[in-house]
Structures are given as structure tokens and as C-alpha cells.
Amino acid sequence: MMLGASHDSSVRDLVSVVPAGGVGSRLWPLSRPDRPKFLIDLLGTGTTLIQDTIARLTPLSEAVYVVTGERHADAVAAQLPDLPAERIVAEPSPRDSMAAIALAAALIEERMGERIMGSFAADHVIPEPQAFRDTVRTAVEAARTGRVVTIGIEPTAPSTAFGYIRAGAPLADAPGSFAVEAFTEKPDAETAERFIAEGGSSWNAGMFVVSTSVLLGHLARLQPTLEAGVREIAAAWDGPSRAEVLARVWPTLTRIAIDHAIAEPVAAEGGVAMVPGPFAWHDVGDFASLAELLTPGEDGAIRIGRDAAVSLVDSAGALIVGGSKRVAVVGIPDAVVVETDEAILVTRREVAQRVKDVSFQV
Amino acid sequence: MMLGASHDSSVRDLVSVVPAGGVGSRLWPLSRPDRPKFLIDLLGTGTTLIQDTIARLTPLSEAVYVVTGERHADAVAAQLPDLPAERIVAEPSPRDSMAAIALAAALIEERMGERIMGSFAADHVIPEPQAFRDTVRTAVEAARTGRVVTIGIEPTAPSTAFGYIRAGAPLADAPGSFAVEAFTEKPDAETAERFIAEGGSSWNAGMFVVSTSVLLGHLARLQPTLEAGVREIAAAWDGPSRAEVLARVWPTLTRIAIDHAIAEPVAAEGGVAMVPGPFAWHDVGDFASLAELLTPGEDGAIRIGRDAAVSLVDSAGALIVGGSKRVAVVGIPDAVVVETDEAILVTRREVAQRVKDVSFQV
């Protein structure tokens, strides 16, 4: 429908920003504080989630930036050897998503001038990258109208794990886009059922496409000290005083999520558009959702990243992850067995979200 | 009640024989065909079951013999450095318990003359060795009357895992002993309940105390070719033709259990006595019965032979065996997790008997 949507070429002035944070504590022991979810080969494909994310964005983008914690900057650089070092932005400490994205926006403006910026998490699974890129192209055109544009994922179930986006009328000046009436936090089960029954709601995957000047303009109105802070840091970033300015200013920045700082208030003003994302998308939060992405073998076992033998007795649907030892599961259908060099996790898919309560993750 | 029962000295003419066979396939991966149950430190005490068995019998016995498969003779010798090598009798192939015990009896008569022989399995757990030895002393005195004497274990539950011994009247000429009316095979649950309700039945732990000449005399009547065969092998054992005679005769010996060959027919003739064994006794058949022997820690986990950390989330009663990796169990009460150098087993106590069906034990 849009020019450029029919072929897979890059968008001249799109700079993709990938916030890479969060441990993924329900995926322990694959993920750990020193080896967060975005750095692991979660699907056993041979590439990590951040590598997949960058590969998905590179064909589309003039440049790609990663914003991550100082602790993980070296590992990110090692996993992304083709990414220029100056495009890895290391935060001295976590200050929530608004500071991370705003710093990237300010740094891009400093270095490149105004651009369309797309922000996409480092640890989501999108099996059809071309369909994803087509949607982003539509979103970039919508962003040229001065709106904050989000991509709404078509819900496949009344999930309570995601926030929802309620769409209104199609936007005449942004083909393929809809007005956003409201963002909703993660709902309870009853509300989620109602959203799905009523239609018009999509999942909020935290994807935002917006001109850097529009984003920083909203921020200057709504969170002025945050905007001034990231402008000051960005101005010093490529000079001799980066460390001094970062140490002085970064700890003072307001801790707030981009949803609360920008998306919700600007939606209330009518300044947010939504482009539907008709592609499969997975925020693989635990071993149960991981198992659902994969196909069992003839023996009923789902294997990820393992060559050693598996024997199941009355244990169909078991997920066996990693490891070099033989694994036998007896009488635990939908078992989850994860072996790393350091640890063994045993659980069941139904209760896999409780893995976050294991005492010795840190 | 018997002379000698009040102190823990050896019995002048008792030779203990320990048949060491059976894999213990429900205890995989601790036990394996090349590392059977009797060779493992099942309770994590630092000693193996056969070491415990020999230590229990040595203070009581003039000599101790082990009968085991050729495949395991070296491992038995390595675990029992104080046992003279000529007392390890290696069977070329398994030919059931009667051949093993009869060969030992014939060899003892060849070497030592007539003795009282006690046969005790290599892989049973008896936490109170002195109480056990007191019972054996009583059984030895009963055996001097010319009877085959068995030790009957006081049942603690209507188990269907063991055969039962039905006792009759006390024997006037063998204090502490009772006539045996019959041996019963492993009963169904209803029959086991009835045995317990009626009283007078004890578990058959396969312990026999009998003069070598009485045993071989019964055998000469009831299984004459078997008796002739073991006599021929025993006569050649310590000479140059052992290998030739073994290779020729051993494969021809009747495969039969001592219960069917001797205990049942001789009981029917009134020639078997039973001495009650008032000590705790465990034939640890699977991980469920192993867990029952041990006390959980403060966190609800039962640990055997492991120093690495364990974290349980909603998994009280979990049994964690061996291994050097951290183990977390989430949402599987009474889980069983066994880690060896080669393998990981995950099951639940309730279904632990199905471990024998794991495909790659061999």
C-alpha cells in the first residue's frame, strides 16, 4: 500500500534503536544477570536474540544503535562485530526506558541531525522479518506526519502478559494507520477477554517510530529536566567530558517508562498513531511460551541446543534445553529440564513462570 | 535368649556367603549394568552397599565369601581390599541363586569341611548391624538342629514387593525359632493386607542359614544334577582344571531360585525354621523407597551425595541425588533429580518404579 513497501530496501533516514535490558529471570539458568535474555540463543538456532534483532533491522535502517548497561556493553560488541563501536550506548546504571531512548534520540540528532527513529526491543522473536519491515516502513511514513507511531500486534489470545492499544478511526493523512484512543496496562483475565471479544485492541509490543525532534519536543514539554539532561549528555558524548557529564547528570534523570512519559499523555492529546503489525511476534517470557514456539520430535520431546540423548517415559511434551548429559524424564508430562554448565532446572510448563523465584539466580 | 546373643563376638563355624547380583534398573543412573546397585554408595554415606554388607558380617563370621558375576569381580575386589581374593567366587554367567549358593557351599566344604553357611544379599540396607547379628546367632543355633533356617522380617506395611513366610508353632529344640508352614510369592495387595491383618507372616528377605551338608543333601535329593555339577566345579576350583571344568559344567546347571529349589519343598516336609528378625531392613528398590529412608533438610529437600546448592520452589519432599551442578526444582513436589557424570534423571517419587523403562540404561 505504501511506496517502498513492496520491496525490502532500506529507509533513507530511519535510525533503529535497540534498548537491550532486562534479565529474563523466568528463563534462568539460560538467562542470568550476567547473561541476560537478549544475549542468549534462546531458540537454539545458532544466533542470539540481539543478533536476530539487529539482522532484522539492518536491511531497513540508515544506522542501528544499541542502548545497554555498561555491564553488558562488551558482550554486545562481541556478539555484533559489524556494529560500529560508537553505536553501542552504554548506560552507567538502569534508569528505565525513557532515559535510554531519549539519550539515543539526542545522540542521533547531535551526530546526524533530525531522523526518524524506530525503537525495538532486543529480545523479541519475529519469525517473518520481511513482514515486520514492511510494517515499519508504513510506520515511518506515518511518523512523517509528526505523530508518535506505535506498531500494534494482532492478538492471538486474550493474554494478560501484555498491555493493549485501543485503536480508533483510520488516519486520512497516514495510510495504513489508525488513531490511538488509549494505551492500557496489562489487564486482568476478564478485561483481556473483553478486549478480544470487542475487537479493535492490539498488543503493545513497545515498538515506537517517531521523528527525533517530535520525541524530544514532547519530552521538553512533559519531562523537561529529562530532556535537558539527555541533551547535555549527548552534546558531551563524543568529546573529552563524556565521563564527567554522564557521572554528574545520568543519576539525576527521572526514572520513567516511555509509555508513561510519552505514549499515554500524547495519545490523550491525539498525537499517537498505530500501524497494525500482521506478523507473528513473541515476547518469550518463560519456558512454557518457549516450548509453544517449537515442534516436538517423534518421541514427544522438544529439544533446544542439545545433541545428547533424551528418553521420555510417560512425559510427552517435555522441553529439554541445552546440556551435554543424557536426560531421562519419567512420569512428568510437559516437564522442563534445562542444563547449563553451572546448573540444572527442573519444572513443568504449567508453572514455569515461577522460575523467577529460584533463590540463587544472582 | 541364646548363649552368645548378648555380646557381639564371632561364631566359630559360620561362613557368610554374599550373592552379589542384579542391576537395580529402577535406580538408574546411579546403578547401571556396569555399576550395579551393590557397588554404589546408595545412601551417600561414603560406603557402598556391598561394603556395608561385608562390614556387617565380618564380626560374626569365620570367613566371608562373595559370589558375583565375572564382569564385576574386579570391582568387588577393589571395593573390598581386606577380603582374600580366593573368597571372591566369579560366575562365568548368571544361573540364578541356587547355583550361586550351592557352588559356594560346595567350595566351603572342599576347603574348610562342613560349616554353617549364612547367605545374605549384597544390596540390602540394615541400619542396626548388631541387632541383625544377634538374630543370625539365633539362626545359627537353629541350623545346628539340621533345619534350613530363614530370617523373617517383621512387616511394617502390607508390601507387595516381597514374598512372605507363614510361621507356625515355636520349635522346642531351637529356642527363638518357629516352624515354617509355607513360603508365599509376592502377593497382590488384597492378599498382603490379609497377611498383615491375620498376623503370623513375615517378609522373606532371602536370608538362609543352614549347614553346608544339610543344604547339599537336600540338593542331592531335589536337584541331583545341580548338586553333582557344583561338587565337580568345587573340587576343581583350586586346581589347574578350574577353567576347563567351569566352562564345561557351569552352563549345564539348572537355572532355579533357592526358594523354589530348596525353601518351598523342604518347608512342605517340615524341614525349615524361621527366626524373627526384629531389626529394620530395607531392600531399596527405587528412588521412592530410597527417599523414605532419609530425612529432609530445613528446605524440604532430601540430599544424597551432593554439596552443590539446591533451591526448591513449591517442591517439598524432592530427592536430589549426586552431581556437581546447582539444582532448582520448581512446582514438582516429591520430584526426584539424579545427576551423574553421564546422565540426568528427572522423575517423581510416585512413579519412580517406571525408571526401569528408560531406554538407554545399557
XYZ file of C-alpha atoms in Angstrom:
724
model
C 0.000 0.000 0.000
C 2.911 2.374 0.685
C 5.641 3.248 -1.689
C 8.605 1.181 -0.642
C 6.502 -1.479 1.000
C 6.729 -3.861 -1.903
C 10.483 -4.369 -1.838
C 12.922 -4.919 1.006
C 15.194 -1.876 0.696
C 16.363 0.429 3.457
C 14.617 3.613 4.523
C 16.887 6.610 3.846
C 16.511 8.367 7.178
C 15.435 5.621 9.615
C 17.724 5.057 12.567
C 16.806 1.980 14.587
C 17.430 1.985 18.326
C 17.518 -1.275 20.251
C 17.148 -0.967 24.027
C 18.838 -4.083 25.414
C 17.940 -4.537 29.062
C 16.134 -6.890 31.401
C 17.424 -10.200 32.721
C 14.607 -12.589 31.858
C 14.552 -14.170 35.312
C 11.892 -16.696 34.301
C 14.345 -18.142 31.784
C 17.038 -18.993 34.347
C 19.520 -20.726 34.076
C 19.716 -19.908 30.356
C 19.434 -16.252 31.305
C 21.257 -14.830 34.313
C 22.105 -11.320 35.486
C 25.468 -11.615 33.738
C 23.938 -13.283 30.664
C 20.546 -11.669 30.078
C 17.930 -12.969 27.720
C 18.935 -10.799 24.755
C 22.442 -12.306 24.793
C 21.303 -15.950 24.592
C 20.490 -18.273 21.718
C 17.025 -18.896 23.120
C 15.668 -20.911 20.196
C 18.816 -22.935 19.614
C 19.180 -21.551 16.097
C 22.836 -20.593 16.484
C 22.148 -16.865 16.864
C 21.207 -14.837 19.925
C 18.090 -12.703 20.238
C 20.022 -9.440 19.868
C 21.818 -10.798 16.813
C 18.444 -11.706 15.304
C 17.092 -8.251 16.188
C 19.995 -6.396 14.574
C 19.855 -8.654 11.496
C 16.125 -7.883 11.201
C 16.701 -4.097 11.385
C 19.914 -3.659 9.411
C 18.375 -4.038 5.908
C 15.846 -1.357 6.808
C 17.983 1.249 8.545
C 20.419 4.035 7.769
C 22.033 3.125 11.103
C 21.342 0.892 14.092
C 22.039 1.837 17.728
C 22.025 -0.381 20.809
C 21.468 1.069 24.275
C 22.521 -1.299 27.027
C 24.008 -1.410 30.504
C 27.749 -0.823 30.914
C 27.962 -4.361 32.318
C 26.822 -5.865 29.014
C 28.426 -3.473 26.501
C 31.437 -5.718 25.864
C 29.283 -8.806 25.326
C 27.020 -6.863 22.945
C 30.058 -5.648 20.970
C 31.436 -9.199 20.821
C 28.141 -10.549 19.513
C 27.782 -7.741 16.935
C 31.207 -7.392 15.333
C 29.803 -5.452 12.366
C 28.208 -2.765 14.534
C 30.446 0.315 14.837
C 31.547 0.679 18.456
C 30.244 4.243 18.739
C 26.701 2.985 18.118
C 26.709 0.961 21.348
C 25.477 3.367 24.007
C 26.386 2.153 27.496
C 24.224 3.341 30.391
C 26.092 3.657 33.694
C 23.014 2.335 35.527
C 19.435 1.435 34.602
C 17.130 4.475 34.558
C 14.137 2.942 32.766
C 13.194 3.100 29.097
C 12.520 6.824 28.637
C 16.055 7.876 29.594
C 17.574 5.169 27.370
C 15.509 6.039 24.301
C 15.739 9.798 24.813
C 19.520 9.630 25.145
C 19.689 7.712 21.872
C 17.412 10.277 20.187
C 19.519 13.175 21.423
C 22.761 11.479 20.392
C 21.384 10.721 16.899
C 20.358 14.381 16.480
C 23.808 15.536 17.643
C 25.590 13.271 15.221
C 23.247 13.025 12.254
C 20.625 15.762 12.577
C 16.919 15.023 12.706
C 15.980 11.474 11.799
C 13.042 9.088 12.044
C 13.845 6.844 14.971
C 12.422 3.355 15.476
C 12.763 1.736 18.898
C 12.546 -2.080 19.043
C 13.363 -4.362 21.980
C 16.444 -6.580 21.712
C 14.786 -9.787 22.894
C 11.611 -10.287 20.888
C 11.122 -13.142 18.434
C 9.742 -12.259 14.985
C 9.878 -15.228 12.631
C 8.989 -13.226 9.480
C 11.414 -10.282 9.311
C 10.243 -9.073 5.899
C 6.626 -8.698 7.059
C 7.970 -6.836 10.083
C 9.991 -4.487 7.892
C 7.012 -3.773 5.638
C 5.060 -2.692 8.710
C 7.920 -0.480 9.915
C 8.028 1.242 6.516
C 4.356 2.090 6.868
C 5.049 3.368 10.381
C 7.933 5.555 9.149
C 5.616 7.248 6.640
C 3.074 7.810 9.405
C 5.801 9.289 11.610
C 6.484 11.877 8.904
C 3.111 13.411 9.803
C 4.583 14.421 13.177
C 2.891 11.699 15.161
C 4.332 9.200 17.584
C 3.654 5.891 15.828
C 3.369 2.544 17.541
C 3.014 -0.902 15.990
C 0.053 -2.886 17.328
C 0.427 -6.649 17.331
C -2.671 -8.586 16.313
C -3.623 -10.592 19.444
C -3.771 -14.365 19.090
C -5.170 -14.916 22.590
C -6.570 -12.841 25.495
C -3.112 -12.575 27.058
C -2.649 -10.855 30.396
C 1.097 -10.612 29.799
C 0.963 -7.523 27.562
C -0.500 -4.040 27.574
C -3.138 -3.284 24.932
C -3.569 -0.470 22.402
C -7.116 0.632 21.617
C -7.358 1.948 18.035
C -9.858 4.422 16.670
C -10.522 5.706 13.152
C -8.159 5.318 10.180
C -5.972 8.386 9.663
C -6.587 10.011 6.272
C -3.111 11.594 6.101
C -1.254 8.408 7.127
C -2.356 5.449 5.011
C -2.437 2.161 6.922
C -2.511 3.966 10.283
C -5.182 4.437 12.912
C -5.697 6.947 15.669
C -4.841 5.594 19.129
C -7.568 6.182 21.714
C -5.658 4.801 24.668
C -2.928 2.529 25.954
C -3.987 0.032 28.613
C -1.723 -1.621 31.159
C -1.579 -5.418 31.391
C -5.242 -6.328 32.019
C -6.783 -8.971 34.243
C -8.139 -12.066 32.505
C -11.708 -10.810 32.326
C -10.684 -7.473 30.793
C -8.412 -9.219 28.302
C -11.307 -11.462 27.236
C -13.459 -8.382 26.742
C -10.783 -6.618 24.653
C -10.592 -9.616 22.339
C -14.382 -10.033 22.142
C -14.935 -6.342 21.331
C -12.120 -6.141 18.757
C -10.125 -3.012 17.984
C -7.401 -3.761 20.539
C -3.912 -4.895 19.760
C -0.908 -5.880 21.885
C 1.588 -3.184 22.839
C 4.995 -4.601 21.921
C 6.798 -1.391 22.933
C 7.652 -0.519 19.342
C 7.748 3.217 18.651
C 8.564 5.060 15.418
C 8.882 8.837 15.723
C 10.958 11.738 14.489
C 13.750 12.556 16.952
C 12.597 16.170 17.053
C 8.984 15.191 17.736
C 10.043 12.836 20.510
C 12.387 15.326 22.144
C 9.780 18.092 21.666
C 7.154 16.100 23.574
C 9.767 15.329 26.204
C 10.677 19.008 26.574
C 7.014 19.742 27.395
C 6.259 16.682 29.531
C 9.574 15.810 31.224
C 11.697 18.956 30.758
C 14.527 18.028 33.136
C 14.877 14.648 31.459
C 15.040 16.314 28.050
C 17.631 18.845 29.211
C 19.656 16.067 30.826
C 19.886 13.827 27.779
C 20.644 16.864 25.558
C 23.558 17.772 27.844
C 24.878 14.210 27.902
C 24.515 13.835 24.122
C 26.361 17.095 23.489
C 29.291 15.852 25.573
C 29.185 12.224 24.371
C 31.771 12.407 21.587
C 34.066 14.857 23.408
C 36.511 14.714 26.312
C 33.925 15.363 29.060
C 31.570 12.431 28.433
C 32.546 10.612 31.623
C 32.260 13.735 33.775
C 28.867 14.745 32.356
C 27.492 11.204 32.484
C 28.581 10.776 36.099
C 27.016 14.100 37.060
C 23.781 14.099 35.036
C 22.744 10.474 34.411
C 21.933 9.683 38.070
C 19.581 12.692 38.172
C 17.381 11.616 35.234
C 13.785 10.757 36.062
C 13.126 7.027 36.088
C 10.054 6.562 33.912
C 8.883 4.250 31.171
C 8.315 5.699 27.694
C 4.700 4.512 27.891
C 4.009 6.753 30.885
C 6.261 9.641 29.843
C 5.165 9.978 26.199
C 2.827 7.342 24.788
C -0.091 7.711 27.210
C -0.197 11.534 27.533
C 0.408 12.132 23.832
C -2.261 9.555 22.922
C -4.678 11.510 25.106
C -3.817 14.613 23.040
C -4.478 12.721 19.786
C -0.821 12.626 18.787
C -0.275 8.863 18.543
C -0.946 6.619 15.552
C -0.982 2.838 15.388
C 0.068 0.712 12.441
C -1.197 -2.875 12.664
C 1.552 -5.477 12.685
C 0.163 -8.529 10.900
C 3.279 -10.592 11.616
C 3.897 -13.267 14.252
C 5.570 -11.795 17.315
C 6.676 -13.443 20.559
C 7.945 -11.956 23.764
C 9.186 -15.293 25.066
C 8.801 -14.754 28.768
C 9.214 -18.238 30.178
C 9.877 -21.846 29.225
C 6.182 -22.502 28.618
C 5.960 -19.849 25.903
C 9.308 -21.022 24.543
C 8.002 -24.590 24.227
C 4.949 -23.363 22.335
C 7.179 -21.930 19.602
C 8.765 -25.275 18.814
C 7.730 -28.615 17.378
C 8.174 -31.855 19.341
C 10.223 -34.661 17.832
C 8.809 -38.106 17.110
C 9.413 -39.092 20.726
C 7.328 -36.177 22.035
C 10.356 -34.217 23.284
C 11.074 -30.618 22.336
C 14.844 -30.157 22.152
C 16.766 -26.897 22.143
C 20.518 -26.808 21.658
C 21.294 -30.374 22.642
C 22.806 -33.379 20.910
C 22.861 -35.790 23.872
C 20.225 -38.487 24.033
C 16.802 -37.969 25.588
C 14.493 -40.734 26.839
C 10.913 -39.922 27.825
C 8.688 -42.333 29.763
C 5.111 -41.006 30.114
C 6.434 -37.475 29.617
C 5.130 -36.195 26.285
C 5.645 -32.507 25.594
C 8.795 -32.297 27.701
C 11.137 -29.435 26.822
C 14.821 -30.378 27.114
C 17.197 -27.439 26.789
C 20.962 -27.398 26.379
C 23.411 -29.628 28.145
C 25.736 -32.457 27.339
C 24.427 -35.255 29.564
C 21.831 -37.838 28.686
C 18.456 -36.845 30.087
C 15.636 -39.185 31.077
C 12.238 -37.907 32.200
C 9.842 -40.394 33.792
C 6.211 -39.611 34.516
C 6.271 -35.802 34.167
C 4.301 -34.702 31.086
C 5.226 -31.186 29.903
C 8.375 -31.302 32.035
C 11.035 -28.663 31.506
C 14.663 -29.711 32.019
C 17.381 -27.137 31.411
C 21.056 -27.991 31.793
C 23.817 -25.411 31.614
C 27.466 -25.706 32.617
C 26.570 -24.470 36.103
C 23.029 -25.520 36.860
C 20.044 -27.771 36.271
C 16.459 -26.503 36.310
C 13.534 -28.894 36.530
C 9.971 -27.636 36.275
C 6.714 -28.090 34.373
C 5.401 -25.840 31.608
C 2.278 -25.042 33.628
C 4.273 -23.495 36.490
C 7.261 -22.220 34.507
C 6.580 -18.579 35.394
C 7.616 -19.379 38.976
C 11.206 -19.971 37.867
C 11.786 -16.317 38.767
C 11.553 -17.393 42.441
C 14.580 -19.695 42.329
C 16.765 -18.455 45.149
C 20.222 -18.438 43.621
C 19.840 -16.696 40.278
C 22.213 -13.900 41.247
C 17.700 -65.725 74.756
C 20.562 -67.658 73.177
C 24.018 -68.087 74.515
C 26.162 -65.683 72.553
C 23.306 -63.329 71.777
C 24.271 -60.841 74.438
C 27.698 -59.931 73.075
C 28.954 -59.204 69.580
C 31.597 -61.903 69.057
C 32.064 -64.099 66.016
C 30.514 -67.518 65.564
C 33.249 -70.182 65.364
C 31.975 -72.099 62.351
C 29.750 -69.599 60.482
C 30.780 -68.841 56.921
C 28.807 -65.993 55.388
C 28.090 -66.038 51.672
C 27.056 -62.864 49.872
C 25.448 -63.339 46.458
C 26.119 -60.080 44.611
C 23.973 -59.860 41.507
C 21.186 -57.822 39.954
C 21.481 -54.413 38.308
C 18.839 -52.379 40.141
C 17.403 -50.902 36.946
C 14.939 -48.730 38.861
C 17.886 -46.899 40.398
C 19.393 -45.751 37.082
C 21.556 -43.688 36.525
C 23.132 -44.394 39.921
C 23.024 -48.082 39.063
C 23.884 -49.342 35.595
C 24.726 -52.752 34.124
C 28.415 -51.959 34.613
C 27.827 -50.421 38.066
C 25.092 -52.450 39.751
C 23.287 -51.439 42.892
C 25.541 -53.368 45.289
C 28.587 -51.413 44.048
C 27.126 -47.943 44.697
C 27.038 -45.673 47.713
C 23.258 -45.558 47.621
C 22.745 -43.661 50.861
C 25.585 -41.198 50.346
C 27.339 -42.422 53.497
C 30.725 -42.893 51.850
C 30.456 -46.691 51.656
C 28.800 -48.931 49.096
C 26.083 -51.456 49.848
C 28.428 -54.423 49.478
C 30.991 -52.736 51.733
C 28.249 -52.238 54.340
C 27.160 -55.863 53.936
C 30.656 -57.258 54.399
C 31.287 -54.948 57.371
C 28.046 -56.196 58.941
C 29.008 -59.868 58.516
C 32.735 -59.811 59.243
C 32.483 -59.521 63.068
C 30.170 -62.528 63.066
C 31.904 -64.896 60.651
C 34.799 -67.295 60.489
C 35.035 -66.299 56.809
C 33.042 -64.287 54.286
C 32.560 -65.271 50.622
C 31.175 -63.172 47.758
C 29.638 -64.816 44.693
C 29.341 -62.408 41.776
C 29.500 -62.233 38.001
C 32.895 -62.333 36.291
C 32.157 -58.857 34.944
C 32.049 -57.387 38.465
C 34.722 -59.459 40.233
C 37.452 -56.822 39.813
C 35.216 -54.030 41.121
C 34.211 -56.175 44.112
C 37.865 -56.890 44.870
C 38.729 -53.206 44.588
C 35.948 -52.240 46.983
C 36.883 -54.997 49.483
C 40.676 -54.842 49.791
C 40.646 -56.852 53.038
C 38.762 -59.781 51.518
C 41.158 -62.559 50.418
C 40.981 -62.887 46.637
C 40.140 -66.597 46.761
C 36.900 -65.800 48.588
C 35.510 -63.907 45.597
C 33.761 -66.557 43.507
C 33.223 -65.341 39.939
C 30.373 -66.913 37.976
C 31.001 -67.108 34.219
C 27.336 -66.259 33.598
C 24.207 -65.804 35.727
C 22.478 -69.118 36.529
C 20.122 -67.931 39.300
C 20.539 -68.090 43.060
C 20.587 -71.857 43.675
C 23.677 -72.443 41.525
C 25.492 -69.492 43.108
C 24.764 -70.530 46.707
C 25.309 -74.230 46.096
C 28.677 -73.582 44.458
C 29.709 -71.534 47.479
C 28.533 -74.311 49.831
C 30.451 -76.959 47.892
C 33.573 -74.829 47.749
C 33.417 -74.124 51.503
C 33.103 -77.862 52.216
C 36.050 -78.587 49.893
C 38.244 -76.034 51.579
C 37.061 -75.998 55.194
C 34.897 -79.065 55.780
C 31.311 -78.818 56.937
C 30.276 -75.396 58.158
C 27.146 -73.433 58.990
C 26.580 -71.203 55.999
C 24.612 -67.948 56.071
C 23.521 -66.421 52.775
C 22.764 -62.674 52.759
C 22.200 -60.411 49.747
C 24.849 -57.799 48.951
C 22.471 -54.868 48.455
C 20.153 -54.730 51.464
C 20.174 -51.891 53.979
C 20.211 -52.824 57.672
C 20.752 -49.772 59.868
C 21.305 -51.776 63.109
C 24.017 -54.373 62.389
C 24.253 -55.601 65.969
C 20.555 -56.479 66.153
C 20.999 -58.257 62.819
C 23.961 -60.240 64.133
C 22.057 -61.260 67.271
C 19.336 -62.693 65.065
C 21.864 -64.542 62.896
C 23.376 -66.114 66.039
C 19.955 -67.466 66.971
C 19.552 -68.745 63.411
C 22.933 -70.486 63.534
C 21.901 -72.396 66.679
C 18.657 -73.382 64.969
C 20.620 -74.564 61.931
C 22.559 -76.950 64.195
C 19.319 -78.943 64.506
C 19.639 -79.858 60.836
C 17.000 -77.461 59.590
C 17.152 -74.877 56.853
C 16.701 -71.625 58.781
C 15.382 -68.418 57.319
C 15.147 -64.984 58.946
C 11.668 -63.479 58.754
C 11.497 -59.681 58.657
C 8.708 -58.132 60.710
C 6.470 -56.391 58.149
C 5.942 -52.655 58.558
C 3.351 -52.420 55.785
C 1.338 -54.774 53.530
C 4.029 -54.644 50.854
C 3.537 -56.391 47.537
C 7.262 -56.117 46.787
C 8.315 -59.119 48.899
C 7.424 -62.772 49.353
C 6.000 -63.766 52.745
C 6.861 -66.526 55.228
C 3.984 -68.057 57.187
C 5.197 -69.235 60.613
C 3.695 -71.996 62.739
C 4.476 -73.212 66.250
C 7.640 -72.419 68.199
C 10.267 -75.148 67.882
C 11.098 -76.733 71.236
C 14.584 -77.823 70.165
C 15.527 -74.469 68.609
C 14.852 -71.604 71.017
C 13.656 -68.416 69.295
C 12.669 -70.342 66.151
C 9.333 -71.269 64.624
C 8.241 -73.910 62.184
C 7.644 -72.584 58.674
C 4.301 -73.617 57.189
C 4.837 -72.109 53.780
C 6.623 -69.547 51.655
C 4.389 -67.308 49.554
C 5.372 -65.469 46.394
C 4.915 -61.682 46.180
C 1.185 -61.308 46.887
C -1.379 -58.973 45.378
C -2.441 -56.019 47.502
C -5.529 -57.734 48.914
C -3.587 -60.835 49.946
C -0.841 -58.709 51.514
C -3.475 -56.837 53.548
C -4.883 -60.162 54.725
C -1.427 -61.468 55.731
C -0.867 -58.393 57.868
C -4.368 -58.466 59.365
C -4.100 -62.140 60.288
C -0.576 -61.867 61.709
C 1.988 -64.684 61.695
C 3.520 -63.679 58.352
C 6.884 -62.065 57.868
C 8.793 -60.783 54.856
C 11.126 -63.156 53.053
C 14.431 -61.290 52.736
C 16.168 -64.246 51.116
C 18.342 -64.880 54.185
C 19.160 -68.547 54.748
C 21.297 -70.142 57.461
C 21.987 -73.848 57.011
C 24.719 -76.407 57.393
C 26.559 -76.941 54.102
C 25.951 -80.694 54.355
C 22.216 -80.200 55.000
C 21.916 -77.834 52.058
C 23.844 -80.055 49.675
C 21.963 -83.109 50.989
C 18.606 -81.549 50.143
C 20.002 -80.525 46.790
C 21.212 -84.078 46.064
C 17.642 -85.305 46.577
C 15.776 -82.444 44.880
C 18.157 -81.217 42.151
C 20.703 -84.024 41.807
C 22.380 -82.820 38.604
C 22.835 -79.379 40.105
C 24.406 -80.877 43.224
C 26.723 -83.081 41.185
C 27.668 -80.153 38.995
C 28.661 -77.778 41.802
C 30.547 -80.596 43.569
C 32.563 -81.210 40.407
C 33.289 -77.499 39.932
C 34.220 -77.032 43.605
C 36.603 -80.000 43.517
C 38.422 -78.482 40.544
C 38.271 -74.847 41.749
C 41.631 -74.569 43.420
C 43.451 -76.728 40.890
C 44.684 -76.394 37.313
C 41.449 -77.503 35.648
C 39.089 -74.874 37.096
C 38.628 -73.052 33.800
C 38.026 -76.255 31.852
C 35.512 -77.675 34.344
C 33.713 -74.335 34.756
C 33.417 -73.898 31.006
C 32.070 -77.424 30.605
C 29.785 -77.787 33.646
C 28.549 -74.317 34.625
C 26.423 -73.757 31.506
C 24.603 -77.050 32.182
C 23.448 -76.170 35.714
C 19.697 -75.828 36.221
C 18.572 -72.198 36.470
C 16.420 -72.096 39.587
C 15.982 -69.847 42.612
C 16.875 -71.238 46.043
C 13.280 -70.563 47.136
C 11.897 -72.965 44.536
C 14.741 -75.494 44.695
C 15.027 -75.830 48.486
C 12.991 -73.491 50.669
C 9.498 -74.338 49.411
C 9.796 -78.132 49.088
C 11.732 -78.529 52.346
C 9.218 -76.302 54.168
C 6.481 -78.642 52.937
C 8.422 -81.512 54.523
C 8.702 -79.607 57.821
C 12.433 -79.008 57.485
C 12.507 -75.193 57.572
C 12.632 -72.962 60.635
C 12.145 -69.200 60.847
C 13.854 -66.843 63.271
C 12.125 -63.462 63.554
C 14.322 -60.546 62.597
C 13.266 -57.635 64.800
C 15.616 -55.197 63.071
C 14.897 -52.574 60.418
C 15.598 -53.920 56.942
C 15.268 -52.252 53.534
C 15.538 -53.663 50.059
C 15.788 -50.228 48.446
C 14.224 -50.912 45.097
C 13.654 -47.447 43.685
C 14.119 -43.755 44.415
C 10.797 -43.583 46.271
C 11.880 -46.164 48.843
C 15.309 -44.522 48.996
C 13.724 -41.152 49.809
C 11.693 -42.735 52.614
C 14.895 -43.770 54.387
C 16.192 -40.218 54.651
C 15.275 -37.008 56.427
C 14.564 -33.794 54.503
C 16.605 -30.697 55.291
C 15.069 -27.474 56.525
C 14.265 -26.512 52.943
C 12.274 -29.712 52.371
C 14.912 -31.281 50.109
C 16.394 -34.726 50.665
C 20.022 -34.676 49.532
C 22.253 -37.640 48.811
C 25.921 -37.203 47.985
C 25.835 -33.597 46.858
C 27.425 -30.375 48.048
C 26.135 -28.049 45.310
C 23.249 -25.751 46.135
C 19.600 -26.762 45.834
C 16.662 -24.382 45.516
C 13.108 -25.682 45.793
C 10.044 -23.647 44.790
C 6.779 -25.455 45.659
C 8.643 -28.760 45.577
C 8.743 -30.115 49.117
C 9.969 -33.676 49.504
C 12.200 -33.518 46.444
C 15.075 -36.011 46.402
C 18.271 -34.594 44.883
C 20.981 -37.169 44.308
C 24.623 -36.694 43.390
C 26.008 -34.209 40.955
C 28.047 -31.053 40.994
C 25.706 -28.527 39.408
C 23.246 -26.291 41.193
C 19.751 -27.764 41.012
C 16.475 -25.853 41.108
C 13.102 -27.611 41.175
C 10.001 -25.508 40.562
C 6.481 -26.793 41.115
C 7.171 -30.549 41.318
C 6.554 -31.824 44.868
C 8.294 -35.152 45.573
C 10.464 -34.669 42.497
C 13.480 -36.915 42.014
C 16.530 -35.390 40.312
C 19.614 -37.564 39.897
C 22.788 -36.234 38.300
C 25.768 -38.415 37.474
C 28.766 -37.646 35.285
C 26.922 -39.086 32.298
C 23.224 -38.537 32.816
C 20.350 -36.694 34.430
C 17.176 -38.444 35.598
C 14.056 -36.475 36.445
C 11.001 -38.193 37.869
C 8.552 -38.140 40.785
C 8.578 -40.471 43.788
C 5.099 -41.737 42.941
C 6.176 -43.065 39.534
C 9.814 -43.877 40.355
C 9.373 -47.602 39.681
C 8.983 -46.759 35.976
C 12.626 -45.664 35.802
C 13.351 -49.227 34.670
C 11.728 -48.270 31.335
C 14.272 -45.581 30.452
C 15.517 -46.581 27.024
C 19.265 -46.093 27.295
C 20.280 -47.807 30.514
C 22.527 -50.274 28.752
